[in-house]
Coordinates of C-alpha atoms in Angstrom, one line a residue:
Chain A
M21 CA -257.4 -58.2 -187.7
T22 CA -255.7 -57.1 -184.4
N23 CA -253.0 -59.7 -185.1
D24 CA -252.5 -58.3 -188.6
I25 CA -252.1 -54.8 -187.3
E26 CA -249.6 -56.0 -184.7
R27 CA -247.6 -57.9 -187.3
L28 CA -247.6 -55.0 -189.7
T29 CA -246.6 -52.6 -186.9
K30 CA -243.7 -54.8 -185.9
E31 CA -242.6 -55.1 -189.6
H32 CA -242.9 -51.3 -189.9
I33 CA -240.6 -50.7 -186.9
L34 CA -238.1 -53.2 -188.1
A35 CA -238.0 -51.6 -191.5
K36 CA -237.4 -48.2 -189.9
E37 CA -234.5 -49.6 -187.9
R38 CA -233.0 -51.4 -190.9
M39 CA -233.2 -48.2 -193.0
A40 CA -231.4 -46.2 -190.3
L41 CA -228.7 -48.8 -190.0
K42 CA -228.2 -49.0 -193.8
R43 CA -227.5 -45.2 -193.8
W44 CA -225.4 -45.5 -190.6
N45 CA -223.2 -48.1 -192.3
V46 CA -222.1 -45.6 -195.0
G47 CA -221.3 -42.9 -192.4
D48 CA -224.7 -41.2 -192.4
P49 CA -226.2 -40.8 -189.0
S50 CA -229.3 -38.9 -190.3
G51 CA -231.3 -42.0 -190.6
F52 CA -231.3 -42.5 -186.8
L53 CA -231.7 -38.7 -186.2
E54 CA -234.8 -38.6 -188.5
I55 CA -236.6 -41.3 -186.4
S56 CA -235.5 -40.1 -183.0
N57 CA -237.9 -38.1 -180.9
S58 CA -237.2 -34.8 -179.2
D59 CA -237.1 -36.4 -175.8
V60 CA -234.9 -39.3 -176.8
T61 CA -232.4 -40.7 -174.3
Y62 CA -229.3 -42.6 -175.4
I63 CA -226.7 -44.9 -173.9
D64 CA -223.7 -46.5 -175.5
P65 CA -220.5 -47.8 -173.9
Y66 CA -218.5 -44.8 -175.0
V67 CA -220.6 -41.9 -173.7
D68 CA -219.6 -40.6 -170.2
K69 CA -223.2 -40.0 -169.4
R70 CA -226.6 -40.9 -170.8
L71 CA -227.5 -38.4 -173.5
E72 CA -230.7 -36.5 -173.0
G73 CA -232.7 -35.0 -175.8
Y74 CA -232.4 -34.8 -179.6
D75 CA -229.8 -32.1 -179.6
A76 CA -227.4 -34.1 -177.5
L77 CA -227.8 -37.1 -179.7
K78 CA -227.4 -34.9 -182.8
S79 CA -224.2 -33.5 -181.4
L80 CA -222.7 -36.9 -180.9
Y81 CA -223.8 -38.2 -184.3
E82 CA -222.6 -35.2 -186.2
G83 CA -219.1 -35.7 -184.7
L84 CA -219.2 -39.2 -186.2
R85 CA -220.6 -38.3 -189.6
G86 CA -218.5 -39.8 -192.4
K87 CA -216.1 -41.4 -190.0
I88 CA -217.7 -44.9 -189.5
I89 CA -218.0 -47.2 -192.4
V90 CA -219.5 -50.6 -191.7
D91 CA -218.5 -53.2 -194.3
V92 CA -220.8 -56.0 -193.0
S93 CA -223.7 -55.5 -190.7
E94 CA -226.4 -58.1 -189.8
M95 CA -229.3 -57.8 -187.4
I96 CA -229.7 -61.1 -185.5
E97 CA -232.6 -62.4 -183.4
T98 CA -234.8 -59.3 -183.8
R99 CA -237.8 -59.1 -181.5
V100 CA -240.5 -56.4 -181.2
D101 CA -242.8 -56.3 -178.2
L102 CA -245.8 -54.0 -178.5
Y103 CA -247.5 -52.3 -175.6
N104 CA -250.1 -50.0 -177.1
D105 CA -248.2 -46.9 -178.2
I106 CA -244.8 -48.3 -177.0
A107 CA -242.7 -50.8 -178.8
I108 CA -239.5 -52.4 -177.5
L109 CA -237.2 -53.6 -180.3
T110 CA -234.2 -55.7 -179.2
Y111 CA -231.6 -57.4 -181.4
K112 CA -228.0 -58.4 -181.7
L113 CA -225.9 -56.7 -184.4
F114 CA -222.9 -58.3 -186.0
S115 CA -220.7 -55.5 -187.3
S116 CA -217.5 -55.6 -189.3
T117 CA -215.4 -52.5 -189.9
S118 CA -211.7 -51.8 -190.6
Q119 CA -211.4 -51.8 -186.8
G120 CA -212.6 -55.4 -186.4
E121 CA -215.7 -57.4 -185.8
T122 CA -218.1 -56.7 -183.0
Y123 CA -221.3 -58.2 -181.7
W124 CA -223.6 -55.5 -180.2
Y125 CA -226.8 -55.7 -178.3
C126 CA -229.3 -53.0 -179.0
T127 CA -232.5 -52.0 -177.2
E128 CA -234.7 -49.4 -179.0
V129 CA -237.9 -48.1 -177.4
Y130 CA -240.2 -46.6 -180.0
R131 CA -243.3 -44.6 -179.2
L132 CA -246.2 -43.8 -181.5
I133 CA -246.2 -40.0 -181.6
D134 CA -249.4 -38.1 -182.5
N135 CA -251.0 -41.4 -183.4
E136 CA -248.9 -41.3 -186.6
N137 CA -245.2 -41.8 -186.4
W138 CA -243.2 -44.4 -184.5
R139 CA -240.1 -42.7 -183.2
I140 CA -237.2 -43.7 -180.9
I141 CA -237.5 -42.4 -177.3
H142 CA -234.7 -44.5 -175.9
T143 CA -231.6 -46.3 -177.3
H144 CA -229.2 -48.5 -175.4
W145 CA -226.2 -50.0 -177.3
S146 CA -223.8 -52.4 -175.6
I147 CA -221.0 -54.7 -176.6
A148 CA -221.7 -58.4 -176.2
K149 CA -218.9 -60.5 -174.8
Chain B
M19 CA -252.1 -33.3 -158.8
T20 CA -250.9 -35.0 -162.0
N21 CA -247.4 -33.9 -161.2
D22 CA -247.7 -35.3 -157.7
I23 CA -248.8 -38.6 -159.0
E24 CA -246.0 -38.6 -161.5
R25 CA -243.4 -37.8 -158.9
L26 CA -244.7 -40.4 -156.5
T27 CA -244.7 -43.0 -159.3
K28 CA -241.1 -42.2 -160.2
E29 CA -240.1 -42.5 -156.6
H30 CA -242.0 -45.7 -156.2
I31 CA -240.2 -47.3 -159.2
L32 CA -236.8 -46.1 -158.0
A33 CA -237.5 -47.5 -154.6
K34 CA -238.4 -50.9 -156.2
E35 CA -235.1 -50.9 -158.1
R36 CA -233.1 -49.9 -155.0
M37 CA -234.6 -52.7 -152.9
A38 CA -233.9 -55.3 -155.6
L39 CA -230.3 -54.0 -155.9
K40 CA -229.8 -54.1 -152.1
R41 CA -230.7 -57.8 -152.1
W42 CA -228.6 -58.4 -155.2
N43 CA -225.6 -57.0 -153.4
V44 CA -225.8 -59.8 -150.8
G45 CA -226.2 -62.6 -153.3
D46 CA -229.9 -62.7 -153.4
P47 CA -231.5 -62.4 -156.9
S48 CA -235.0 -62.8 -155.6
G49 CA -235.5 -59.0 -155.4
F50 CA -235.3 -58.7 -159.1
L51 CA -237.2 -61.9 -159.8
E52 CA -240.1 -60.7 -157.6
I53 CA -240.5 -57.5 -159.7
S54 CA -239.9 -59.1 -163.1
N55 CA -243.0 -59.8 -165.2
S56 CA -243.7 -63.2 -166.9
D57 CA -242.8 -61.7 -170.3
V58 CA -239.6 -60.1 -169.3
T59 CA -236.7 -59.9 -171.7
Y60 CA -233.2 -59.5 -170.5
I61 CA -229.8 -58.5 -171.9
D62 CA -226.4 -58.3 -170.3
P63 CA -222.9 -58.6 -171.8
Y64 CA -222.4 -62.2 -170.7
V65 CA -225.5 -63.8 -172.1
D66 CA -225.1 -65.4 -175.5
K67 CA -228.7 -64.5 -176.4
R68 CA -231.4 -62.2 -175.1
L69 CA -233.3 -64.1 -172.4
E70 CA -237.0 -64.4 -173.0
G71 CA -239.5 -64.9 -170.2
Y72 CA -239.4 -65.1 -166.4
D73 CA -238.2 -68.8 -166.4
A74 CA -235.1 -68.0 -168.5
L75 CA -234.2 -65.1 -166.2
K76 CA -234.9 -67.2 -163.1
S77 CA -232.6 -69.9 -164.4
L78 CA -229.7 -67.4 -164.9
Y79 CA -230.2 -65.8 -161.5
E80 CA -230.5 -69.0 -159.6
G81 CA -227.1 -70.0 -161.0
L82 CA -225.7 -66.8 -159.5
R83 CA -227.4 -67.0 -156.1
G84 CA -225.0 -66.6 -153.3
K85 CA -222.1 -66.1 -155.7
I86 CA -221.9 -62.3 -156.2
I87 CA -221.3 -60.1 -153.2
V88 CA -221.2 -56.4 -154.0
D89 CA -219.3 -54.4 -151.4
V90 CA -220.1 -50.9 -152.7
S91 CA -222.9 -50.1 -155.0
E92 CA -224.2 -46.7 -156.0
M93 CA -226.9 -45.7 -158.4
I94 CA -225.8 -42.6 -160.3
E95 CA -227.8 -40.1 -162.5
T96 CA -231.1 -42.0 -162.2
R97 CA -233.9 -40.9 -164.5
V98 CA -237.4 -42.2 -164.9
D99 CA -239.5 -41.3 -168.0
L100 CA -243.2 -42.1 -167.7
Y101 CA -245.4 -42.9 -170.7
N102 CA -248.8 -43.8 -169.2
D103 CA -248.4 -47.5 -168.1
I104 CA -244.8 -47.7 -169.2
A105 CA -241.8 -46.3 -167.3
I106 CA -238.2 -46.2 -168.6
L107 CA -235.7 -46.2 -165.8
T108 CA -232.1 -45.5 -166.7
Y109 CA -229.0 -45.1 -164.5
K110 CA -225.4 -45.7 -164.2
L111 CA -224.2 -48.1 -161.4
F112 CA -220.9 -48.0 -159.7
S113 CA -220.2 -51.4 -158.3
S114 CA -217.2 -52.7 -156.3
T115 CA -216.7 -56.4 -155.7
S116 CA -213.7 -58.6 -154.9
Q117 CA -213.3 -58.8 -158.7
G118 CA -212.8 -55.1 -159.1
E119 CA -214.7 -51.9 -159.8
T120 CA -217.1 -51.5 -162.6
Y121 CA -219.4 -48.8 -164.0
W122 CA -222.5 -50.3 -165.5
Y123 CA -225.3 -48.7 -167.5
C124 CA -228.8 -50.0 -166.9
T125 CA -232.1 -49.6 -168.7
E126 CA -235.2 -51.1 -167.0
V127 CA -238.6 -50.8 -168.7
Y128 CA -241.3 -51.2 -166.1
R129 CA -245.0 -51.7 -167.0
L130 CA -248.0 -51.2 -164.8
I131 CA -249.6 -54.6 -164.6
D132 CA -253.4 -54.9 -163.9
N133 CA -253.4 -51.2 -163.0
E134 CA -251.7 -52.2 -159.7
N135 CA -248.1 -53.4 -159.9
W136 CA -245.1 -51.9 -161.7
R137 CA -243.1 -54.8 -163.0
I138 CA -240.0 -55.1 -165.2
I139 CA -240.7 -56.1 -168.8
H140 CA -237.2 -55.4 -170.1
T141 CA -233.7 -55.2 -168.7
H142 CA -230.5 -54.2 -170.4
W143 CA -227.2 -54.1 -168.5
S144 CA -224.0 -53.0 -170.1
I145 CA -220.5 -52.1 -169.1
A146 CA -219.6 -48.4 -169.5
K147 CA -216.1 -47.7 -170.8

């Protein structure tokens, strides 16, 4: 039973991430915004500083809305580690756009909020060599 | 009281990381190994795949022992977010070696093991542009 719940939780989190990426790929950052918590922190190679809080992330993402179209995107080697109300999702992402092909690493820390919704509290994107 | 404990916990985690970095800078990876948990996962730009487990991390680090000397190293904009027995430490690291100067981003997820020791369960290093 516990194993079933764990397995379903992991699948649920992966499905959330996949859905957010699917929208991201057509220029819509709202998928990620809708699952990011108010206290989210965010790192990618292009931000000068770690972003702190939903509003900072929203500001970044709104500036990119409609500007990034990803033709091919594949999550590789996904892994979810569960620690009670915290889940650490890690994966590699292959991404192909008009700018070229890139392999990314991604860490997403999800937290179960109000015993109801898994939401992102930390994101770290990086470029794999 | 709670705030005091939180503050002390954050300082404790920062001190652990600083001590590990201090040893790293003279070619000694054991500082990080000693505070990494058996189930640690690890990402940096140069690994082909996420490393899974202490032995995989040890193998990487032992290959670097004595080979990386960091002349100047500074943790910038450190932040620790506490969620019960999980802590997310993020910071930027300025690093100067004979190979050049680099700004890194780092995410460390620490977990309180056996209600006693905070240990790293996930590391993500990336190069900031």
